[in-house]
XYZ file of C-alpha atoms in Angstrom:
651
model
C 8.472 -21.798 -29.103
C 8.251 -18.315 -27.731
C 5.530 -15.711 -27.918
C 7.495 -12.477 -27.861
C 9.759 -13.802 -25.145
C 7.050 -15.345 -22.928
C 7.728 -18.972 -22.091
C 4.355 -20.075 -20.679
C 1.079 -19.683 -22.562
C -2.440 -20.823 -21.635
C -4.753 -21.470 -24.599
C -8.454 -21.433 -23.681
C -11.378 -22.303 -25.920
C -14.666 -24.106 -26.201
C -15.374 -27.467 -27.747
C -14.233 -27.620 -31.409
C -13.011 -24.020 -31.176
C -9.593 -24.815 -32.689
C -7.709 -24.332 -29.419
C -5.582 -27.472 -29.811
C -4.628 -26.607 -33.391
C -3.683 -23.110 -32.293
C -1.551 -24.438 -29.414
C 0.203 -26.846 -31.769
C 0.953 -23.981 -34.147
C 2.750 -22.115 -31.346
C 5.288 -24.915 -30.996
C 5.549 -25.746 -34.696
C 9.060 -24.245 -34.938
C 10.452 -26.235 -31.995
C 12.747 -29.069 -33.152
C 11.467 -31.451 -30.453
C 8.241 -31.221 -28.461
C 7.197 -33.304 -25.448
C 3.449 -33.789 -25.714
C 1.914 -34.331 -22.269
C -1.403 -36.164 -22.634
C -3.655 -35.848 -19.583
C -6.880 -37.505 -20.742
C -7.660 -41.117 -19.841
C -8.186 -43.696 -22.535
C -11.920 -43.895 -21.775
C -14.395 -46.655 -22.505
C -13.054 -49.015 -25.207
C -16.549 -49.158 -26.695
C -16.749 -45.358 -27.041
C -15.680 -45.141 -30.671
C -16.367 -41.402 -30.903
C -13.909 -40.673 -28.070
C -11.363 -43.038 -29.579
C -11.686 -41.180 -32.888
C -11.007 -37.856 -31.155
C -7.840 -39.233 -29.565
C -6.708 -40.719 -32.872
C -7.195 -37.354 -34.595
C -4.995 -35.660 -32.001
C -2.296 -38.293 -32.384
C -2.329 -38.040 -36.184
C -1.570 -34.300 -36.036
C 1.597 -34.743 -34.001
C 4.860 -34.743 -36.015
C 7.057 -37.778 -35.801
C 9.753 -35.825 -33.928
C 7.434 -35.258 -30.950
C 7.455 -37.519 -27.915
C 4.392 -38.325 -25.825
C 4.135 -38.585 -22.051
C 0.913 -39.539 -20.261
C -0.094 -38.387 -16.770
C -3.616 -39.833 -16.640
C -2.630 -42.403 -14.057
C -1.606 -39.807 -11.436
C -2.789 -36.177 -11.723
C -0.189 -34.884 -9.228
C 2.536 -36.063 -11.613
C 1.849 -33.180 -14.031
C 3.393 -30.723 -11.569
C 6.459 -32.952 -11.288
C 6.822 -33.070 -15.084
C 6.784 -29.263 -15.269
C 9.179 -28.849 -12.335
C 11.743 -31.261 -13.816
C 11.645 -29.880 -17.388
C 14.940 -28.507 -18.731
C 15.357 -24.946 -20.100
C 15.902 -26.250 -23.650
C 12.680 -28.298 -23.693
C 9.282 -27.458 -25.158
C 6.154 -28.959 -23.576
C 2.566 -29.023 -24.881
C 0.004 -30.011 -22.232
C -3.356 -30.992 -23.735
C -5.538 -30.545 -21.833
C -6.444 -29.372 -18.319
C -10.006 -30.582 -18.769
C -8.820 -34.180 -18.950
C -6.484 -33.510 -16.019
C -9.373 -32.247 -13.847
C -11.472 -35.258 -14.883
C -8.797 -37.603 -13.554
C -8.351 -35.409 -10.470
C -12.055 -35.783 -9.580
C -12.105 -39.509 -10.258
C -13.206 -41.412 -7.132
C -10.072 -43.505 -7.483
C -7.986 -40.454 -6.502
C -10.296 -39.314 -3.705
C -10.273 -38.224 -0.973
C -7.813 -35.509 -1.957
C -7.361 -31.758 -1.590
C -8.150 -30.683 -5.142
C -7.377 -27.016 -4.524
C -3.990 -27.910 -3.054
C -3.178 -30.010 -6.131
C -4.182 -27.110 -8.400
C -1.985 -24.748 -6.361
C 0.954 -27.146 -6.750
C 0.445 -27.139 -10.518
C 0.393 -23.327 -10.648
C 3.541 -23.077 -8.540
C 5.358 -25.624 -10.714
C 4.388 -23.580 -13.760
C 5.771 -20.376 -12.229
C 9.150 -21.951 -11.570
C 9.325 -23.965 -14.807
C 12.302 -23.003 -16.994
C 11.058 -24.801 -20.114
C 8.708 -23.433 -22.792
C 5.188 -24.614 -21.971
C 1.867 -24.301 -23.795
C -1.210 -25.524 -21.914
C -4.625 -26.147 -23.457
C -7.816 -25.962 -21.406
C -11.548 -25.849 -22.183
C -13.406 -22.721 -21.145
C -16.671 -23.882 -19.529
C -17.566 -20.738 -17.615
C -19.697 -19.281 -20.424
C -22.418 -21.941 -20.257
C -25.212 -22.530 -17.770
C -24.503 -23.895 -14.323
C -24.608 -27.694 -14.647
C -27.688 -29.349 -13.203
C -25.879 -32.372 -11.741
C -23.583 -32.386 -8.688
C -20.796 -34.036 -10.693
C -21.140 -31.453 -13.467
C -20.991 -28.584 -10.961
C -17.932 -30.101 -9.273
C -16.173 -30.394 -12.640
C -17.025 -26.816 -13.660
C -15.903 -25.445 -10.308
C -12.622 -27.403 -10.306
C -11.813 -26.533 -13.918
C -12.644 -22.870 -13.317
C -10.312 -22.811 -10.313
C -7.586 -24.542 -12.342
C -7.950 -22.109 -15.264
C -7.731 -19.088 -12.948
C -4.657 -20.418 -11.120
C -2.855 -21.420 -14.309
C -3.754 -18.170 -16.095
C -2.317 -16.212 -13.193
C 0.915 -18.226 -13.381
C 1.316 -18.022 -17.180
C 3.038 -15.221 -19.049
C 0.323 -15.041 -21.710
C -3.285 -16.197 -22.077
C -5.244 -16.498 -25.328
C -8.907 -17.354 -25.896
C -9.718 -19.137 -29.165
C -13.290 -18.653 -30.415
C -14.317 -20.195 -33.745
C -10.663 -20.484 -34.725
C -9.960 -16.805 -33.954
C -7.440 -16.110 -31.152
C -8.072 -13.203 -28.790
C -5.140 -12.424 -26.487
C -6.287 -11.781 -22.921
C -2.944 -11.385 -21.167
C -1.240 -9.008 -21.527
C -4.162 -6.870 -22.619
C -2.114 -4.680 -24.960
C -1.187 -7.501 -27.334
C -2.676 -6.948 -30.757
C -1.706 -7.846 -34.276
C -3.251 -8.307 -37.629
C -2.024 -11.903 -37.685
C -4.056 -12.657 -34.562
C -7.264 -12.378 -36.556
C -6.169 -14.843 -39.217
C -7.685 -18.334 -38.956
C -5.428 -21.123 -37.811
C -6.176 -23.185 -40.875
C -4.962 -20.386 -43.115
C -1.671 -19.584 -41.408
C -0.724 -22.675 -39.477
C 0.907 -20.434 -36.874
C 0.144 -17.119 -35.197
C 2.354 -14.210 -34.357
C 1.734 -11.471 -31.841
C 3.063 -7.954 -31.537
C 5.761 -6.781 -29.173
C 3.555 -6.909 -26.113
C 5.968 -4.955 -23.939
C 3.278 -2.842 -22.306
C 2.253 -0.845 -25.387
C 1.074 -2.008 -28.767
C 3.904 -2.442 -31.198
C 3.871 -1.095 -34.749
C 2.367 -3.303 -37.379
C 4.929 -5.261 -39.305
C 5.145 -4.181 -42.942
C 4.032 -6.683 -45.501
C 6.494 -8.012 -48.013
C 4.660 -6.188 -50.752
C 5.156 -2.830 -49.010
C 8.852 -3.312 -48.332
C 11.273 -1.644 -50.682
C 14.065 -3.914 -51.856
C 17.372 -3.310 -50.132
C 19.809 -1.610 -52.515
C 22.869 -3.681 -53.246
C 25.880 -2.565 -51.269
C 29.121 -2.419 -53.200
C 31.823 -4.307 -51.349
C 35.116 -2.418 -51.097
C 38.257 -3.749 -52.661
C 40.540 -5.666 -50.381
C 42.839 -3.198 -48.699
C 46.558 -3.507 -49.354
C 47.961 -4.295 -45.962
C 51.463 -5.438 -44.986
C 51.687 -6.960 -41.511
C 54.999 -7.180 -39.672
C 57.194 -10.023 -40.877
C 57.567 -12.777 -38.320
C 61.113 -13.492 -37.158
C 62.931 -16.304 -38.942
C 60.171 -16.499 -41.529
C 61.299 -17.854 -44.856
C 59.781 -16.573 -48.112
C 58.504 -19.991 -49.135
C 56.404 -20.518 -46.003
C 54.644 -23.878 -46.384
C 51.822 -22.705 -44.087
C 50.535 -20.321 -46.714
C 51.096 -22.447 -49.791
C 48.165 -22.562 -52.230
C 46.444 -25.924 -52.122
C 43.691 -25.827 -54.696
C 42.198 -23.893 -57.568
C 38.501 -23.082 -57.380
C 36.333 -23.331 -60.482
C 36.186 -19.991 -62.245
C 33.408 -18.314 -64.186
C 33.138 -14.913 -65.763
C 32.328 -13.288 -62.392
C 35.238 -14.894 -60.533
C 35.674 -17.908 -58.231
C 32.723 -20.131 -57.393
C 32.022 -21.177 -53.803
C 29.715 -24.155 -53.704
C 28.825 -27.107 -51.440
C 31.064 -30.144 -51.482
C 34.371 -28.330 -52.030
C 37.408 -30.507 -51.342
C 39.656 -28.380 -49.140
C 42.788 -29.586 -47.312
C 42.752 -31.159 -43.873
C 45.388 -30.610 -41.162
C 48.098 -33.248 -40.811
C 46.455 -36.161 -39.009
C 49.781 -37.532 -37.721
C 51.669 -34.391 -36.654
C 49.128 -33.390 -33.997
C 49.142 -36.663 -32.011
C 52.930 -36.903 -32.349
C 53.331 -33.416 -30.885
C 51.078 -34.217 -27.939
C 52.957 -37.478 -27.296
C 56.232 -35.548 -27.366
C 55.008 -33.258 -24.579
C 55.022 -36.190 -22.163
C 58.788 -36.561 -22.618
C 59.791 -32.927 -22.062
C 61.959 -31.863 -19.159
C 59.387 -30.014 -17.034
C 59.263 -30.036 -13.245
C 55.490 -30.441 -13.051
C 52.781 -32.466 -14.731
C 52.920 -30.526 -17.981
C 50.653 -28.158 -19.907
C 47.298 -29.582 -18.850
C 44.461 -28.843 -21.250
C 46.680 -26.461 -23.187
C 48.339 -29.440 -24.817
C 45.476 -29.146 -27.327
C 47.046 -25.890 -28.528
C 50.235 -27.754 -29.340
C 48.325 -30.517 -31.112
C 46.310 -27.999 -33.133
C 49.394 -25.971 -34.134
C 51.294 -29.122 -35.047
C 48.490 -30.402 -37.248
C 48.004 -27.080 -39.027
C 51.768 -26.527 -39.476
C 52.474 -30.125 -40.461
C 55.249 -30.729 -37.921
C 55.475 -32.389 -34.527
C 57.481 -29.436 -33.173
C 55.319 -26.421 -34.040
C 56.536 -22.897 -33.465
C 54.632 -19.990 -31.966
C 52.557 -17.902 -34.371
C 54.644 -14.935 -35.394
C 52.482 -12.917 -37.787
C 48.863 -12.558 -36.646
C 46.100 -10.545 -38.302
C 42.803 -9.522 -36.712
C 39.829 -9.139 -39.075
C 37.096 -7.004 -37.483
C 33.856 -7.291 -39.469
C 31.527 -4.303 -39.248
C 27.987 -4.721 -40.580
C 24.655 -3.868 -38.948
C 21.410 -5.865 -38.906
C 18.229 -3.811 -39.149
C 14.921 -4.516 -37.409
C 14.368 -6.229 -34.092
C 17.740 -7.977 -34.232
C 19.466 -4.782 -33.099
C 17.001 -3.940 -30.309
C 18.737 -2.443 -27.301
C 21.775 -1.120 -29.187
C 22.602 2.556 -29.425
C 22.349 3.964 -32.950
C 25.798 4.503 -34.451
C 27.608 2.515 -31.752
C 28.997 -0.060 -34.181
C 30.297 2.659 -36.505
C 31.978 4.332 -33.527
C 33.659 1.076 -32.547
C 34.891 0.519 -36.090
C 36.262 4.067 -36.337
C 37.902 3.617 -32.954
C 39.653 0.459 -34.148
C 40.783 2.151 -37.373
C 42.326 4.924 -35.298
C 44.218 2.431 -33.157
C 42.171 3.135 -30.033
C 39.883 1.008 -27.926
C 40.289 -2.388 -26.287
C 40.696 -4.375 -29.505
C 43.356 -2.110 -31.011
C 45.346 -1.923 -27.789
C 45.296 -5.679 -27.321
C 46.335 -6.162 -30.941
C 49.250 -3.784 -30.404
C 50.295 -5.651 -27.261
C 50.208 -8.939 -29.165
C 52.065 -7.521 -32.168
C 49.092 -8.321 -34.423
C 47.916 -6.269 -37.360
C 44.311 -5.067 -37.374
C 42.084 -4.734 -40.427
C 38.530 -3.359 -40.184
C 36.271 -4.824 -42.864
C 32.961 -3.180 -43.770
C 30.311 -5.737 -44.754
C 26.885 -5.257 -46.376
C 24.124 -4.161 -43.997
C 21.376 -6.723 -43.464
C 17.668 -5.991 -43.906
C 15.161 -6.873 -41.141
C 15.129 -10.658 -41.272
C 11.682 -10.880 -39.705
C 10.056 -9.275 -42.757
C 12.362 -9.984 -45.712
C 15.627 -11.709 -46.679
C 18.645 -10.224 -44.938
C 20.643 -10.196 -48.186
C 19.993 -10.690 -51.869
C 21.429 -13.796 -53.494
C 23.972 -11.758 -55.459
C 25.160 -10.081 -52.257
C 25.720 -13.449 -50.623
C 27.915 -14.614 -53.501
C 29.850 -11.347 -53.453
C 30.330 -11.443 -49.675
C 31.597 -15.049 -49.762
C 34.114 -14.218 -52.460
C 35.207 -11.099 -50.600
C 35.870 -13.069 -47.410
C 37.830 -15.647 -49.419
C 39.990 -12.867 -50.923
C 40.639 -11.441 -47.443
C 42.034 -14.812 -46.349
C 44.105 -15.133 -49.517
C 45.573 -11.665 -49.032
C 46.530 -12.551 -45.474
C 48.163 -15.796 -46.583
C 50.106 -14.007 -49.333
C 51.361 -11.515 -46.711
C 52.748 -14.330 -44.563
C 50.083 -14.266 -41.869
C 50.273 -17.426 -39.756
C 47.074 -16.963 -37.709
C 43.816 -15.101 -38.322
C 41.651 -13.790 -35.478
C 38.009 -13.272 -36.434
C 35.822 -10.694 -34.688
C 32.751 -8.526 -35.331
C 31.283 -5.294 -33.983
C 28.009 -4.791 -35.887
C 24.600 -4.177 -34.315
C 22.294 -7.196 -34.197
C 25.003 -9.803 -34.724
C 23.913 -11.957 -31.777
C 20.333 -12.244 -33.053
C 21.560 -13.098 -36.560
C 23.845 -15.787 -35.142
C 20.936 -17.164 -33.078
C 18.790 -17.358 -36.203
C 21.546 -19.227 -38.049
C 21.898 -21.679 -35.159
C 18.152 -22.210 -35.032
C 18.093 -22.954 -38.759
C 21.185 -25.176 -38.860
C 21.192 -26.869 -35.445
C 17.539 -26.744 -34.412
C 18.233 -24.427 -31.471
C 15.488 -22.504 -29.681
C 16.166 -18.749 -30.089
C 15.620 -17.854 -26.407
C 18.146 -20.489 -25.358
C 20.959 -19.106 -27.562
C 20.305 -15.376 -27.257
C 22.435 -13.806 -24.551
C 21.178 -11.125 -22.202
C 21.124 -7.567 -23.544
C 23.462 -5.362 -21.501
C 23.099 -1.585 -21.809
C 25.977 0.897 -21.796
C 25.277 1.537 -18.120
C 25.670 -2.153 -17.301
C 21.963 -2.855 -16.800
C 20.098 -5.863 -18.217
C 17.463 -4.901 -20.799
C 14.928 -7.743 -20.797
C 12.521 -5.799 -23.015
C 15.130 -5.573 -25.788
C 15.924 -9.269 -25.338
C 12.268 -10.148 -25.912
C 12.175 -8.027 -29.065
C 15.239 -9.865 -30.384
C 13.631 -13.221 -29.591
C 10.485 -12.161 -31.421
C 12.502 -11.023 -34.451
C 14.290 -14.366 -34.699
C 11.056 -16.287 -34.166
C 9.242 -14.335 -36.886
C 12.192 -14.771 -39.253
C 12.127 -18.530 -38.717
C 8.396 -18.598 -39.267
C 8.729 -16.552 -42.453
C 11.340 -18.982 -43.801
C 9.784 -22.195 -42.466
C 9.266 -23.541 -45.994
C 12.483 -22.114 -47.450
C 15.454 -24.342 -48.297
C 18.049 -24.723 -45.563
C 21.138 -24.802 -47.762
C 24.149 -22.755 -46.672
C 23.609 -19.880 -49.091
C 19.859 -19.801 -48.441
C 20.432 -19.464 -44.695
C 22.941 -16.666 -45.299
C 20.510 -14.840 -47.560
C 17.439 -15.229 -45.368
C 18.949 -14.931 -41.881
C 22.733 -14.531 -41.719
C 23.499 -11.194 -43.320
C 26.686 -9.658 -44.630
C 29.030 -10.150 -41.677
C 28.244 -13.861 -41.311
C 28.624 -14.322 -45.085
C 32.015 -12.573 -45.180
C 33.148 -14.541 -42.113
C 32.140 -17.768 -43.869
C 34.228 -16.790 -46.882
C 37.184 -16.039 -44.602
C 36.985 -19.505 -43.026
C 36.804 -21.199 -46.410
C 39.636 -19.144 -47.885
C 41.816 -19.691 -44.821
C 41.202 -23.429 -45.046
C 42.221 -23.472 -48.693
C 45.464 -21.667 -47.821
C 46.161 -23.697 -44.652
C 45.908 -20.698 -42.326
C 44.404 -21.460 -38.884
C 41.673 -19.187 -37.509
C 41.110 -18.221 -33.877
C 37.360 -17.772 -33.408
C 35.794 -15.443 -30.885
C 32.078 -14.706 -30.590
C 28.738 -15.595 -32.185
C 29.509 -14.380 -35.731
C 32.586 -16.586 -36.120
C 30.806 -19.640 -34.726
C 27.742 -19.004 -36.909
C 30.082 -18.827 -39.903
C 31.568 -22.134 -38.772
C 28.103 -23.696 -38.826
C 27.527 -22.415 -42.365
C 30.985 -23.360 -43.656
C 30.595 -27.009 -42.614
C 27.830 -27.343 -45.224
C 30.125 -25.911 -47.909
C 33.359 -27.622 -46.899
C 33.439 -29.868 -43.842
C 37.206 -29.466 -43.546
C 36.934 -25.812 -42.454
C 36.096 -26.514 -38.812
C 39.343 -28.462 -38.374
C 41.314 -25.246 -39.013
C 39.452 -23.354 -36.279
C 40.459 -22.884 -32.661
C 38.248 -21.521 -29.869
C 40.096 -19.932 -26.969
C 37.115 -19.139 -24.732
C 33.315 -19.282 -25.075
C 32.789 -16.317 -22.710
C 29.655 -18.016 -21.289
C 27.762 -16.981 -24.433
C 24.987 -19.540 -25.058
C 25.203 -19.369 -28.862
C 28.978 -19.864 -28.805
C 28.695 -22.800 -26.431
C 26.078 -24.572 -28.547
C 27.859 -23.975 -31.859
C 31.174 -25.078 -30.376
C 29.556 -28.289 -29.181
C 28.080 -28.971 -32.629
C 31.369 -28.202 -34.394
C 33.442 -30.212 -31.937
C 35.475 -27.198 -30.776
C 36.444 -27.445 -27.110
C 37.259 -24.054 -25.532
C 40.777 -23.928 -24.148
C 40.034 -21.470 -21.348
C 37.123 -20.400 -19.177
C 37.903 -16.748 -18.470
C 34.310 -15.515 -19.001
C 35.543 -12.362 -20.698
C 33.180 -10.026 -22.516
C 35.418 -7.441 -24.171
C 33.877 -7.763 -27.622
C 34.416 -10.203 -30.447
C 38.100 -10.529 -31.236
C 39.335 -8.846 -28.052
C 38.651 -11.908 -25.917
C 40.835 -14.041 -28.193
C 43.651 -11.482 -28.115
C 43.741 -11.677 -24.324
C 44.420 -15.413 -24.572
C 46.847 -15.164 -27.521
C 50.028 -14.411 -25.489
C 49.390 -17.473 -23.327
C 48.886 -19.671 -26.390
C 52.099 -18.350 -27.929
C 53.998 -19.001 -24.695
C 52.768 -22.592 -24.642
C 53.974 -23.166 -28.204
C 57.338 -21.504 -27.545
C 57.852 -23.575 -24.407
C 56.920 -26.828 -26.124
C 59.345 -26.109 -28.961
C 62.283 -25.068 -26.757
C 62.261 -27.598 -23.925
C 64.525 -30.649 -24.304
C 63.610 -34.228 -23.580
C 64.014 -35.288 -19.956
C 67.367 -37.009 -19.303
C 65.642 -40.063 -17.839
C 63.908 -40.545 -21.197
C 67.072 -40.330 -23.253
C 67.479 -36.572 -23.415
C 70.765 -34.675 -23.198
C 71.780 -34.300 -19.559
C 74.058 -31.367 -20.427
C 71.921 -28.189 -20.564
C 74.794 -26.189 -22.109
C 74.925 -28.391 -25.168
C 78.678 -29.090 -24.736
C 80.467 -32.402 -24.409
C 82.882 -31.206 -21.699
C 82.455 -33.008 -18.396
C 81.196 -31.068 -15.448
C 84.059 -29.878 -13.195
C 84.515 -31.713 -9.921
C 84.094 -29.274 -7.085
C 84.385 -31.904 -4.379
C 87.961 -30.935 -3.432
C 87.198 -27.209 -3.412
C 84.045 -27.270 -1.363
C 84.354 -27.310 2.418
C 82.757 -30.166 4.290
C 79.470 -29.118 5.764
C 80.169 -31.191 8.897
C 83.205 -29.122 9.902
C 82.553 -26.686 12.703
C 83.336 -23.530 10.793
C 83.190 -22.333 7.240
C 84.763 -18.977 7.998
C 87.315 -18.457 5.276
C 85.512 -17.978 2.016
C 87.662 -16.536 -0.730
C 86.454 -12.931 -1.001
C 89.829 -11.655 -2.307
C 89.262 -12.588 -5.917
C 90.741 -9.847 -8.132
C 87.566 -9.462 -10.194
C 85.538 -8.398 -7.173
C 84.982 -4.620 -7.008
C 83.397 -2.955 -4.008
C 80.406 -0.879 -5.270
C 79.887 2.755 -4.441
C 76.994 3.588 -2.107
C 73.838 4.177 -4.093
C 71.873 6.312 -1.668
C 68.862 5.205 0.268
C 67.710 2.720 -2.355
C 68.894 -0.853 -2.986
C 72.497 -1.223 -4.130
C 74.347 -3.661 -6.305
C 75.898 -6.663 -4.633
C 78.167 -7.553 -7.533
C 79.536 -6.072 -10.707
C 77.215 -8.057 -12.955
C 74.202 -8.437 -10.660
C 71.162 -6.188 -10.870
C 69.161 -5.337 -7.757
C 66.118 -7.502 -7.188
C 63.801 -4.524 -7.218
C 64.916 -3.321 -10.633
C 66.518 -0.064 -9.360
C 69.865 1.001 -10.764
C 72.718 2.722 -8.993
C 72.947 6.380 -9.849
């Protein structure tokens, strides 16, 4: 639940105004809701009250949990204070809470202090909270002392809670009127709850936002022609044989007139289930002075499983695929127009962080233009035909890399709005709350743009609401929410799996593609490796769902693909070390490091005893010794074959 980025909402309304239904509609998209019931059970003989409670219970979905605070009114503040950031709470209602607060059983007590504690807990609460409360201030002053005490206490509670909440809405006859902030306005706000089931508000960032176009007024997005796969020849890895088993074809997809068919339930190959554990077990026997490789032993296990050998070699030929495709609408809020195109052109020219890191790692770089995505909050991001084309295109990219002898693919993206698209995919496939998986928006000047973040949250929320009754199959999610870059990335993962080429993931687009690919072929995630999550919330959640444990925690933010290239030299070094080190002699390894069978010479007779008083006659008259010429003020050589420690050379 989120109302344009606000996490706390107070819903006011009279009796039978529809306030509870409206509050429930605000949290309808949350995967799990904790319903906090504040009202007491009441008189068992009061059938009318029992019917009201039963009606409320019947409306709650089965996935919701219920927590009651009627026994102790002060406990409501504790529930709010202890709520986690990924939780959604619906408190219904404050009227029942005040009733219990005024009960003689809980008196004497400082009611105003208890209300202040509730407001303070709400201000510091990190969860999403919707509170329902009756508005009694529009009627006459009650004629009884108890009635006046209730009205006064509830009025004080409503004022304190409204001041603490991010947004306040008054529901009258089923029609919501937003009171805080005052600028919120939208055509959807005047639609009855019964008709829509959920309400949406405008941007609410201080000025009224533009009205969202209706689906009938939106022109269909023209189909973007995908380019042909570029002919690209990466450098040949040393000692690479033509018949590389890593890139051997493993399956033939069903073919139709339009080409290969990518469909759910494909049987793709799995990595070798025995080679990985054998390689990790072998590490324990290597001749190393310390405790070993630590958590990086997972790199060796992964490489062994994907190469099918217990002694894997370091990846020689690596290709970086940089996907460039923008997402229109609120998903790209906070990005500078044309920035993604500039980054792509920079990479094509061999400049920028990604290109320089690729050059340092000896990796080839291929920039791939993907179809632009339409605003997902108002219409499908891609047409169904574009999704099929993008999947096939990504598959062909992986096949081309495998045919060229590439041993590792690095997947990155640079389009505008990719993080919001990935958040929408995670929300649809893993039940994530958009605000919890959308990272902060950082401007070019290094400042945090919270206004743009709220617009992105609203775009994802509206997209999920628009597609709430749509199928959640892999291709449907790509069409409605994912867009071109996620679709191409999904095709790359599937094609790489079919050709037994491992993929190094980096960033939200690659992980979102991993979530989609598991519904098409569950084997794909086993060919993926995650070097670092970069503290990105979407990457962390998707990695947890896919079972991918990050190898490092460098917290880099150099752009998708660049972070992985920073870690690549270390991963290669680990594989090279594991392949080259011999078994420790105590475990049956060769004690002769030279690999010869000649016994070591006995120097006992030639070495002077260290207990003798003087060792003053070393043999410095060997004929091969040559006194060096002075080399000036810098360091000089100390032997004919010895270089100075500083790296200087004699002139």
